[in-house]
Coordinates of C-alpha atoms in Angstrom, one line a residue:
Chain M
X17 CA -9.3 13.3 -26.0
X18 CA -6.5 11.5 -27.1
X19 CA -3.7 13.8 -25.4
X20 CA -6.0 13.0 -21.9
X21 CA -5.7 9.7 -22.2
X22 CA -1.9 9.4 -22.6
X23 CA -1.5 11.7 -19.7
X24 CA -3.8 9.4 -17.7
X25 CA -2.0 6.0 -18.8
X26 CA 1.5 7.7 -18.0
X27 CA 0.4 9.2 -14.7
X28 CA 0.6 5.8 -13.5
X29 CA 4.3 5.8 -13.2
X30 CA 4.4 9.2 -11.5
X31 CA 6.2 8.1 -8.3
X32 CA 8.6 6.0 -10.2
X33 CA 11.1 8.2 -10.0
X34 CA 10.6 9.8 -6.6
X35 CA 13.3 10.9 -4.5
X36 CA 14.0 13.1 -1.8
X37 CA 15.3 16.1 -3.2
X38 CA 12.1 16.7 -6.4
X39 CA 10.4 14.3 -5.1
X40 CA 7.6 13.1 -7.9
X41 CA 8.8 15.8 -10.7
X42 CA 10.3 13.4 -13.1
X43 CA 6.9 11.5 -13.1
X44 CA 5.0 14.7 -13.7
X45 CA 7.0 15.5 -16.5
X46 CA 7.4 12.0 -18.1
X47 CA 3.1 12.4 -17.8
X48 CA 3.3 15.5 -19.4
X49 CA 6.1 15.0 -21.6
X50 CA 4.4 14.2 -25.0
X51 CA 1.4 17.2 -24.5
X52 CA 4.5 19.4 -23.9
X53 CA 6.3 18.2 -27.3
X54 CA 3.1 18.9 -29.0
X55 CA 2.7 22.6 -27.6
X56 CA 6.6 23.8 -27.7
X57 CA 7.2 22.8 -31.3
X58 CA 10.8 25.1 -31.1
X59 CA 13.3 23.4 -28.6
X60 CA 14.5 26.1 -27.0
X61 CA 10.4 26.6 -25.7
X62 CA 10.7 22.9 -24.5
X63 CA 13.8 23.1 -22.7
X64 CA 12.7 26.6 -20.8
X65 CA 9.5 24.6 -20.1
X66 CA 11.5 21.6 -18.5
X67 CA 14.0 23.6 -16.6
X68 CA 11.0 25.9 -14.8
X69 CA 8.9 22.0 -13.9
X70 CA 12.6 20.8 -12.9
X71 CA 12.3 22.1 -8.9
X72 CA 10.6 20.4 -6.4
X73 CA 6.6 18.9 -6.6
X74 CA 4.8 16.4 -4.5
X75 CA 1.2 15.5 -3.7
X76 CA -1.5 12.1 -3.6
X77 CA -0.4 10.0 -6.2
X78 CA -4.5 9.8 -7.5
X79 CA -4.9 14.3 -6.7
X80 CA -2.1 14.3 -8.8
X81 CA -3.9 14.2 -12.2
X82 CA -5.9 17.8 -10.9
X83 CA -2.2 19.4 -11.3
X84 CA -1.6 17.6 -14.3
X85 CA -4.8 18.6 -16.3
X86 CA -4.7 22.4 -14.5
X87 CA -0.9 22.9 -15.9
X88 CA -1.6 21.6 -19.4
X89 CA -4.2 24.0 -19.5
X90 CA -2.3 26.8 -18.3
X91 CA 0.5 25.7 -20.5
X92 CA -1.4 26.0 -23.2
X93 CA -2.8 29.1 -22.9
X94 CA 0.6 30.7 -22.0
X95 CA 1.5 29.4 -25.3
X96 CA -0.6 31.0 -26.9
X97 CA -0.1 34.5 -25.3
X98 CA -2.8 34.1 -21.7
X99 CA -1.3 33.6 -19.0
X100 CA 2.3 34.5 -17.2
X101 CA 4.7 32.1 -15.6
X102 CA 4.4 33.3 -12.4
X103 CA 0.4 32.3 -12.2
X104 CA 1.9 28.9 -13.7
X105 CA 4.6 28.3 -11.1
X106 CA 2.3 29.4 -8.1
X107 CA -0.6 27.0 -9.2
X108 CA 1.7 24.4 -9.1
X109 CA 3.1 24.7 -5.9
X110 CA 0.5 26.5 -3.9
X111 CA -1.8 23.1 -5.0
X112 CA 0.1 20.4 -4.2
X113 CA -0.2 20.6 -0.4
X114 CA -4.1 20.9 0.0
X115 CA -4.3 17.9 -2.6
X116 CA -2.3 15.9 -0.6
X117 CA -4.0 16.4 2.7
X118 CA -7.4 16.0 1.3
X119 CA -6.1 12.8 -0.9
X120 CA -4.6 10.9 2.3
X121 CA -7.7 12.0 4.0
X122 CA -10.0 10.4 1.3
X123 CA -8.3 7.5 -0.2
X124 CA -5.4 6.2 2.0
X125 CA -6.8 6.7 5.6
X126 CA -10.4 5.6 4.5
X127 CA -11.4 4.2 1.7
X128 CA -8.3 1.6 1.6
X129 CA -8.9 0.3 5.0
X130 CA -12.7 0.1 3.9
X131 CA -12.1 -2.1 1.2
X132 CA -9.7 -4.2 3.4
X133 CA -12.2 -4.6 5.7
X134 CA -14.8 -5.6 2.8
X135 CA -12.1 -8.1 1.4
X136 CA -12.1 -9.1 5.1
X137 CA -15.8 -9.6 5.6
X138 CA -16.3 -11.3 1.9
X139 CA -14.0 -13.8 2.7
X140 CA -15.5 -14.3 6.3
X141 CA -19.0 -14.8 4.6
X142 CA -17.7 -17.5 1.9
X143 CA -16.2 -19.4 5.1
X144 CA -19.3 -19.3 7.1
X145 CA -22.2 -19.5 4.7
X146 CA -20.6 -20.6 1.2
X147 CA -18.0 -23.2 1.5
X148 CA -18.7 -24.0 -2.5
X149 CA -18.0 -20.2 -4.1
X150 CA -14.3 -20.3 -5.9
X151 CA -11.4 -18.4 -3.3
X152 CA -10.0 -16.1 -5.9
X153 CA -13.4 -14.2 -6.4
X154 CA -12.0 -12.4 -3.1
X155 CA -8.4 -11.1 -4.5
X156 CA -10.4 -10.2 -7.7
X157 CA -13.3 -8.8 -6.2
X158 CA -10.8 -6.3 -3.9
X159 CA -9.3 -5.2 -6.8
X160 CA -12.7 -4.5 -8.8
X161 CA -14.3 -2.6 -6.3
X162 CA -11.1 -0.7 -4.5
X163 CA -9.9 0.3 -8.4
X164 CA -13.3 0.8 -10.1
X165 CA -14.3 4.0 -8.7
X166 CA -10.4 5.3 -8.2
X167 CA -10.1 4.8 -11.6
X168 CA -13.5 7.1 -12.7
X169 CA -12.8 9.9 -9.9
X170 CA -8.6 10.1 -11.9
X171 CA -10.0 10.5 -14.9
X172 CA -12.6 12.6 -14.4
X173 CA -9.9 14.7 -12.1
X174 CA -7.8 15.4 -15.1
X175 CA -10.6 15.8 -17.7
X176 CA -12.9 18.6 -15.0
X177 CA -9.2 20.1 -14.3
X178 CA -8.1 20.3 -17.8
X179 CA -11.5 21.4 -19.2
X180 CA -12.5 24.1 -16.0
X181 CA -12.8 27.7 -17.4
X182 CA -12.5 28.9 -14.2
X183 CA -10.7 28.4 -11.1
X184 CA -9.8 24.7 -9.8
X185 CA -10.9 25.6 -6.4
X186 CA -14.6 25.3 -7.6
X187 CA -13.7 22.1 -9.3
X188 CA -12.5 20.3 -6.7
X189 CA -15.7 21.9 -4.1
X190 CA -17.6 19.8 -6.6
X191 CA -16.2 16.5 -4.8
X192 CA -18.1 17.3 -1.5
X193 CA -14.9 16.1 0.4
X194 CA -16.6 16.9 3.9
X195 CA -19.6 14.5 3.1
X196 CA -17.0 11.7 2.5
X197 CA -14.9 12.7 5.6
X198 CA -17.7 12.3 7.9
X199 CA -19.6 10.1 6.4
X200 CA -17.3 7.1 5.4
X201 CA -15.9 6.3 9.2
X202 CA -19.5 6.0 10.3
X203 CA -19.4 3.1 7.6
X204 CA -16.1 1.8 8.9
X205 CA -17.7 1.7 12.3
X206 CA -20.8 -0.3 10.9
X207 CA -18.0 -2.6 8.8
X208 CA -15.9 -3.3 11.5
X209 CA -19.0 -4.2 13.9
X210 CA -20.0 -6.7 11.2
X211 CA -16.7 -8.6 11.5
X212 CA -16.7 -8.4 15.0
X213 CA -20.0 -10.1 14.8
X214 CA -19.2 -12.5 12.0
X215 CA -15.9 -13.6 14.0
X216 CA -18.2 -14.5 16.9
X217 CA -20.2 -16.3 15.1
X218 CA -17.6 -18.1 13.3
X219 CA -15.6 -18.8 16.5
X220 CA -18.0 -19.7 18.5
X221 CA -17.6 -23.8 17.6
X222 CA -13.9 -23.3 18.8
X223 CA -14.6 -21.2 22.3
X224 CA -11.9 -18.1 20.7
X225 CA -14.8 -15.5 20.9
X226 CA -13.8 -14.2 24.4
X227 CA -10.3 -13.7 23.3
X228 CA -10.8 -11.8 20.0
X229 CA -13.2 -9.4 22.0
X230 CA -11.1 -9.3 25.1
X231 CA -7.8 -8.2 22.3
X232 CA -10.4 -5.8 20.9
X233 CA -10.4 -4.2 23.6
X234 CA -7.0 -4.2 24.9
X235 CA -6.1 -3.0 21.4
X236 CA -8.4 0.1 21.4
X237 CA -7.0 0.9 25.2
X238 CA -2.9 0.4 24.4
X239 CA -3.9 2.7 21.1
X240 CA -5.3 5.3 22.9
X241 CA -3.4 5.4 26.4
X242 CA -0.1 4.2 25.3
X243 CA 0.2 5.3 21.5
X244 CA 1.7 1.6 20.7
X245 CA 2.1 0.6 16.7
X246 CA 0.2 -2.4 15.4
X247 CA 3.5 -3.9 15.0
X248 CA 4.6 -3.4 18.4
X249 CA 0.9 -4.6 19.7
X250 CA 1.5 -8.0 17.5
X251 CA 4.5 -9.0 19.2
X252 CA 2.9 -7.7 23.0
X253 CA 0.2 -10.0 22.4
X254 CA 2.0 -12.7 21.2
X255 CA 4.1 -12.7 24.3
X256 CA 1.1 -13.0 26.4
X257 CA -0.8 -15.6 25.2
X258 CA 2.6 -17.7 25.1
X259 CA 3.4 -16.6 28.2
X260 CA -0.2 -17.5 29.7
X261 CA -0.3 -20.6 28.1
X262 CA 2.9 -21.3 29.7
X263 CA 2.1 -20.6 33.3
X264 CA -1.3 -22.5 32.9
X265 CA -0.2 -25.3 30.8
X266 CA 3.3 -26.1 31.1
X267 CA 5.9 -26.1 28.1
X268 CA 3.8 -29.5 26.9
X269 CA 6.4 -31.7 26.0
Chain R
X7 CA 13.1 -23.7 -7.3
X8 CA 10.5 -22.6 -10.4
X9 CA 8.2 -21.9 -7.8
X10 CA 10.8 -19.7 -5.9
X11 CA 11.4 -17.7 -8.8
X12 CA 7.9 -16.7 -9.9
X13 CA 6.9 -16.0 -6.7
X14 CA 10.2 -13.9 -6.3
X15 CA 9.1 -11.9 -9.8
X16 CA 5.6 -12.1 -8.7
X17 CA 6.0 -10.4 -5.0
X18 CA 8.3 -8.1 -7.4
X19 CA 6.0 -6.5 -8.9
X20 CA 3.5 -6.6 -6.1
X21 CA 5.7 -4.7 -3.9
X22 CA 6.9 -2.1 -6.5
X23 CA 3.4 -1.5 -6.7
X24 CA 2.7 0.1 -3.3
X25 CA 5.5 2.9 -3.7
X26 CA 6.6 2.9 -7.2
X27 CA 4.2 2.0 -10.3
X28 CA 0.6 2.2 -10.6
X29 CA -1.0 2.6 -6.9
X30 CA -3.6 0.0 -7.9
X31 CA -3.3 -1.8 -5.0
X32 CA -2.2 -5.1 -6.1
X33 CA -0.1 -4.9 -2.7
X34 CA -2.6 -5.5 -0.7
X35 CA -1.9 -8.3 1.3
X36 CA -5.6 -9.0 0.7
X37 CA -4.8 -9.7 -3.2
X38 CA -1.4 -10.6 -2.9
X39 CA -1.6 -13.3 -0.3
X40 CA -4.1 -15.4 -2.8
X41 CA -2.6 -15.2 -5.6
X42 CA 0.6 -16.3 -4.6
X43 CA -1.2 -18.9 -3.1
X44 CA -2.7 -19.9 -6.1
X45 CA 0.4 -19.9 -7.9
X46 CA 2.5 -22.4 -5.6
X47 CA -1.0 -24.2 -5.4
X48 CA -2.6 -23.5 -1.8
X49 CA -5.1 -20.8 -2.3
X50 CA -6.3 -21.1 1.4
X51 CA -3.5 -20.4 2.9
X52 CA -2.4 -17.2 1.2
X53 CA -6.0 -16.1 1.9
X54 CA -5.6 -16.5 5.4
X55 CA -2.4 -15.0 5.6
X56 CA -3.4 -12.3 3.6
X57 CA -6.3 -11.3 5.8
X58 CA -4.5 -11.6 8.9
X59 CA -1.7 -9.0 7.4
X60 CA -4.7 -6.8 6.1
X61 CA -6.0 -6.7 9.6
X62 CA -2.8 -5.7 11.1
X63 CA -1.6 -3.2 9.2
X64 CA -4.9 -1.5 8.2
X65 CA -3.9 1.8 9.5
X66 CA -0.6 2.0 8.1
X67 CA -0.7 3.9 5.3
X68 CA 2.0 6.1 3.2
X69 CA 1.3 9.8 4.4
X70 CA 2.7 12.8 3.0
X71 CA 6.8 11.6 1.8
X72 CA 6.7 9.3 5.3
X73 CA 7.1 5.4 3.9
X74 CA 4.9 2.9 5.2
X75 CA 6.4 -0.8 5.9
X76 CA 5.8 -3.2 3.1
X77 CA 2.8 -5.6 3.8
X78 CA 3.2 -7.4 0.0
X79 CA 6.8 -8.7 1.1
X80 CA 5.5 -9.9 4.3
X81 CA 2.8 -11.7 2.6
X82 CA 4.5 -13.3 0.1
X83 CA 7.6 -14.6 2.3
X84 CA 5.0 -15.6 4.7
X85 CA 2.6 -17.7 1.9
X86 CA 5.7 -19.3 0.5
X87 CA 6.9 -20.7 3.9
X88 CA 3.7 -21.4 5.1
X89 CA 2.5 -23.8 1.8
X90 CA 5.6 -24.7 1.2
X91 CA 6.6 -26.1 4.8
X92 CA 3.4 -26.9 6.4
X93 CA 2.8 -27.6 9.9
X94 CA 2.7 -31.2 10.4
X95 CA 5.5 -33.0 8.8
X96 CA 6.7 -36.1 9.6
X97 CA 9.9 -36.4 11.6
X98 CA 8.3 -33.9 14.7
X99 CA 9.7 -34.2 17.9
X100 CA 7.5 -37.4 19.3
X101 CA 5.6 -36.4 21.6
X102 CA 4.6 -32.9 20.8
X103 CA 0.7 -32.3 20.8
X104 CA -0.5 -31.9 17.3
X105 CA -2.5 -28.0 17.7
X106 CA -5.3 -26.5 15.7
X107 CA -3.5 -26.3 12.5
X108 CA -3.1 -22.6 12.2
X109 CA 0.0 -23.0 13.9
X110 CA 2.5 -22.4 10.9
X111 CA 0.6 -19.7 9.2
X112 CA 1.0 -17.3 12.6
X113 CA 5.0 -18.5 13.1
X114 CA 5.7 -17.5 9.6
X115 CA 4.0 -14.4 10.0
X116 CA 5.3 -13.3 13.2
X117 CA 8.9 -14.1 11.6
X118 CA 8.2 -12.2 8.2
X119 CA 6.7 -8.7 9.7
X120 CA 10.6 -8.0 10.4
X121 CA 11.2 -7.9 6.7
X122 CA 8.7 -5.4 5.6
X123 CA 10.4 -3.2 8.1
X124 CA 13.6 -4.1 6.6
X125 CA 12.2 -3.5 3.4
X126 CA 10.9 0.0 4.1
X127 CA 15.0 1.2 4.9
X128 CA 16.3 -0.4 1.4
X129 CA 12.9 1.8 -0.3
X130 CA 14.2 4.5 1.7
X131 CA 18.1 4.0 0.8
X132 CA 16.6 3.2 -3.1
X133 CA 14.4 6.8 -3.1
X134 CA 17.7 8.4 -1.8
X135 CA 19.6 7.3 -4.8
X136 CA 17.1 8.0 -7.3
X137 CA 18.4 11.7 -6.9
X138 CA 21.4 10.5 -9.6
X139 CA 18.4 10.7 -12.4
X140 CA 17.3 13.8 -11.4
X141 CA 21.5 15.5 -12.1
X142 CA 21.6 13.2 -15.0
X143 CA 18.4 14.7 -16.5
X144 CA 19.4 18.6 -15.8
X145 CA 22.3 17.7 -17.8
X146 CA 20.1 16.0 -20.6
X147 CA 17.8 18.9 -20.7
X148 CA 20.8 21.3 -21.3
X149 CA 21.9 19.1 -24.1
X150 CA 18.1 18.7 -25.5
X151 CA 17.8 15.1 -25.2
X152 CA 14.3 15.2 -23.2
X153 CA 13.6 11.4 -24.3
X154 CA 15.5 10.8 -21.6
X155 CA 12.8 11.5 -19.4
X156 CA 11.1 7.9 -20.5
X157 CA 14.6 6.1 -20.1
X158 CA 14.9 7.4 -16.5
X159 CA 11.2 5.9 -15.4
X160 CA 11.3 2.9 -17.1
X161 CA 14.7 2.4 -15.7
X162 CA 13.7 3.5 -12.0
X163 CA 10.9 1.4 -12.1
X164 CA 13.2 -1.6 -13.6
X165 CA 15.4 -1.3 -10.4
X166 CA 12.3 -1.0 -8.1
X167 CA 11.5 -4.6 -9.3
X168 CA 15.2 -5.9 -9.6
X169 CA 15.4 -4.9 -6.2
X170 CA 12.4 -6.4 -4.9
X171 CA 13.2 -9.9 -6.9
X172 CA 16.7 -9.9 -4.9
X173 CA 15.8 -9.5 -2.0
X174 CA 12.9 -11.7 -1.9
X175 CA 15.1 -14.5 -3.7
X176 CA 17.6 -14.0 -0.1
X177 CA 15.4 -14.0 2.5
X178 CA 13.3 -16.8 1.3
X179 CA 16.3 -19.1 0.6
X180 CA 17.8 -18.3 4.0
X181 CA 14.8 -18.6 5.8
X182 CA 13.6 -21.7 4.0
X183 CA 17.1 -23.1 5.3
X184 CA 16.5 -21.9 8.9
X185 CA 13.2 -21.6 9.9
X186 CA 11.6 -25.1 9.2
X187 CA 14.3 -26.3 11.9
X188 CA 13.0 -24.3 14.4
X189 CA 9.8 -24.7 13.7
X190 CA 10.5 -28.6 14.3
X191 CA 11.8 -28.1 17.7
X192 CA 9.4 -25.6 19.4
X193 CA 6.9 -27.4 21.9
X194 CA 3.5 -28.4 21.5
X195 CA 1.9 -26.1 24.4
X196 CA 3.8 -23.0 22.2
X197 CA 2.8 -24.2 19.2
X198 CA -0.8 -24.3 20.7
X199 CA -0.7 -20.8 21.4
X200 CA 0.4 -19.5 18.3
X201 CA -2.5 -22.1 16.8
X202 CA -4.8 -19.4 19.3
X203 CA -2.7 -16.2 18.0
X204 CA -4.4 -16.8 14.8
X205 CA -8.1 -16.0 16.1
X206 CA -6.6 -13.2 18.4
X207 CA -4.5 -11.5 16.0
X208 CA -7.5 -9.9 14.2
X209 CA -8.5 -8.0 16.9
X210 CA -5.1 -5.6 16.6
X211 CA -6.4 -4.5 13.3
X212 CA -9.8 -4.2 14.5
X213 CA -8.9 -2.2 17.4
X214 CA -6.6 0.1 15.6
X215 CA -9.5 0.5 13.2
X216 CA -11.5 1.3 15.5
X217 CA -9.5 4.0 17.4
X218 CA -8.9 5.4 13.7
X219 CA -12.1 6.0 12.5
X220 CA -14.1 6.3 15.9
X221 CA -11.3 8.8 17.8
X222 CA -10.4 10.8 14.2
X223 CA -7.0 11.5 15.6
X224 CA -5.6 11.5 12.2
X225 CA -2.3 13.8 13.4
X226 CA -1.3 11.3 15.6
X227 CA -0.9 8.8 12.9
X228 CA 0.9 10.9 11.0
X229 CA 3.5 11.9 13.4
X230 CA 3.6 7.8 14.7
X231 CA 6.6 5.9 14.0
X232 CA 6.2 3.1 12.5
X233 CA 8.7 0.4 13.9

């Protein structure tokens, strides 16, 4: 599928161009664009077929390629005499919205922070256990496992979307989205409890482990009770240790 | 001043990456941290920095059109400072108590978050402009030229790195003039602190973490601001 595989390589710049008022159109047509050249061989086809994708679209930049795959389809067929515009224009927007909940759900709420917490424990374990193993396996390793299954669920996105004789709605139950949503935070839980562990053991030569449980904690209650941003709980925390080092300690000059 | 510049084009592209091209998640402060560590020629360092801003902003994530602030430019300001003026040099204050020797990599930190936050208004300001392609192209379309569509990424994407290289290249001249002073004078018992700030700080990102996937109050994060 050679027409696939361009779509897939240029759905990689699909927020490029994203601004406020189309938001990621222009990348959805510059993903599209050569597919379209191919189907609208008259120009005045092409250019009704750019001014209809010209209004506004936006969704997860990885759900994207669903869309993509689901409108050359439909392009296609309309082409050749199926479908109507309006089933094409509805598709397109009535999509975007439920693909970008589920996507933020999946891949930026859970299984980045996963894989941050992996990079995370990896390089804990090569400072405890394995002085000897090379640093950079970490930064390489992160990008391996976050991209490697990313990568397979894109492509098969566009190629089950494009391919799908019937409704996407049945494609995408095929994902099992609700196993994932309940399932990976129970792993994050059991991730971040391994760190938590790991830290005590590391820090236990140096006395810290009190303190990194005791922040824990404080973290989880100024979250929950006071709504504070990480940012904002950085710079709080900060100011109290320097402040209780000062009062116990003196300035230390 | 070689090293300023790669680094510059290097944090670049890492930080185009998060909004603009690819989504591959190069960055990560995880990956980012290292490798410009590598490149300026202390791999330790970065990695430290890298997991400490990992940690910290593990929850912040780009939801819906909201923009999140930019952990890659933290990262590599922070790296560069941090190998390139390291803790003890000579000509301290005498007398100030030599700490743990984590000491730099928090102060650098703590004074690079700012810029990612900074960095999130000029994506902001650069997403509002990007609009000017989108008039330009209606016009092209009415004319028939669609191969403008490929001129209007590449050159998007162009100013997303251009952008990115500036503003690197400003901060980390002006802070490499300033902040090295400052770190000279600050006392012993605060640089001490800040040497314990580096075993604490994990614990914000664990916490948040924790209320994330453990409370699943996932509307709450959306509608937080991020300052």
């Amino acid at each position: 599928m050679k027409k696939l595989n361009k779509i897939f390589l240029r759905s990689f710049m699909l927020q490029a161009v994203w601004n406020y008022e189309t938001m990621q159109t222009m990348g959805f047509l510059y993903a599209l664009y050569p597919s379209f050249k191919k189907i609208y061989t008259d120009k005045n086809d092409l250019k009704d077929t750019f001014r209809r994708h010209m209004d506004y679209f936006n969704t997860h930049p990885y759900m994207a390629l669903f869309v993509m795959g689901d409108i050359l389809r439909l392009e296609e067929e309309y082409a050749q005499g199926g479908k109507t515009l309006d089933e094409i224009s509805l598709i397109k927007k009535q999509l975007g919205g439920p693909l970008a909940a589920l996507g933020d759900k999946i891949f930026w709420s859970t299984w980045r922070p996963l894989m941050g917490l992996v990079g995370v424990i990896g390089t804990m374990f090569i400072y405890k256990c394995c002085r000897n193993i090379p640093l950079w396996i970490i930064p390489a390793g992160f990008l391996i496992i976050y991209n490697a299954p990313v990568i397979y669920f894109k492509y098969r996105a566009l190629k089950s979307s494009y391919c799908a004789r019937t409704d996407i709605v049945i494609t995408l139950k095929k994902i099992n989205s609700n196993i994932l949503i309940k399932y990976l935070p129970v792993f994050g839980l059991t991730l971040i409890s391994i760190i938590l562990i790991m830290a005590l053991f590391i820090y236990e030569s140096q006395g810290y482990g009190w303190y990194l449980l005791g922040g824990t904690v404080f973290t989880v209650i100024a979250r929950s009770a006071f709504k504070l941003s990480a940012t904002r709980l950085v710079y709080l925390i900060t100011l109290i240790v320097i402040a209780g080092n000062l009062i116990f300690k003196g300035i230390g000059y | 001043m070689a090293a300023l510049l790669i680094v510059s084009i290097l944090g670049a592209v890492f930080s185009a990456d998060s909004t603009a091209i690819g989504q591959i998640m190069i960055s990560r402060p995880i990956f980012c941290g290292p490798v410009i560590g590598l490149i300026i020629g202390d791999i330790e360092t970065g990695l430290k920095i890298g997991m400490l801003m990992e940690l910290i902003w593990i929850t912040v994530v780009p939801m819906g059109v909201s923009l999140p602030p930019d952990s890659s430019v933290v990262t590599t300001i922070a790296t560069y400072l941090a190998v390139i003026f390291p803790g003890n040099i000579p000509g301290n204050i005498p007398g100030n108590i030599p700490a743990g020797g984590q000491e730099h990599i928090v102060f650098y930190l703590l004074m690079a978050i700012p810029m990612g936050i900074l960095f999130k208004k000029l994506d902001i300001l650069h997403r509002k402009y990007n609009s000017y392609f989108v008039y330009k192209m209606e016009q092209k379309i009415n004319e028939g030229k669609f191969g403008y569509i490929n001129k209007a990424i590449y050159s998007s994407a162009l100013f997303f790195i251009l952008k990115g290289f500036i503003f690197l290249m400003v901060i980390i001249l002006t802070a490499s003039l300033v902040l090295p002073g400052i770190y000279r004078v600050i006392p012993g018992n605060i640089k001490d602190s800040m040497n314990l700030l580096f075993y604490i700080l994990p614990a914000v990102g664990l916490g948040t973490a924790m209320t994330t996937f453990f409370f699943k109050k996932s509307r709450r994060l959306r509608n937080e601001k991020i300052k």
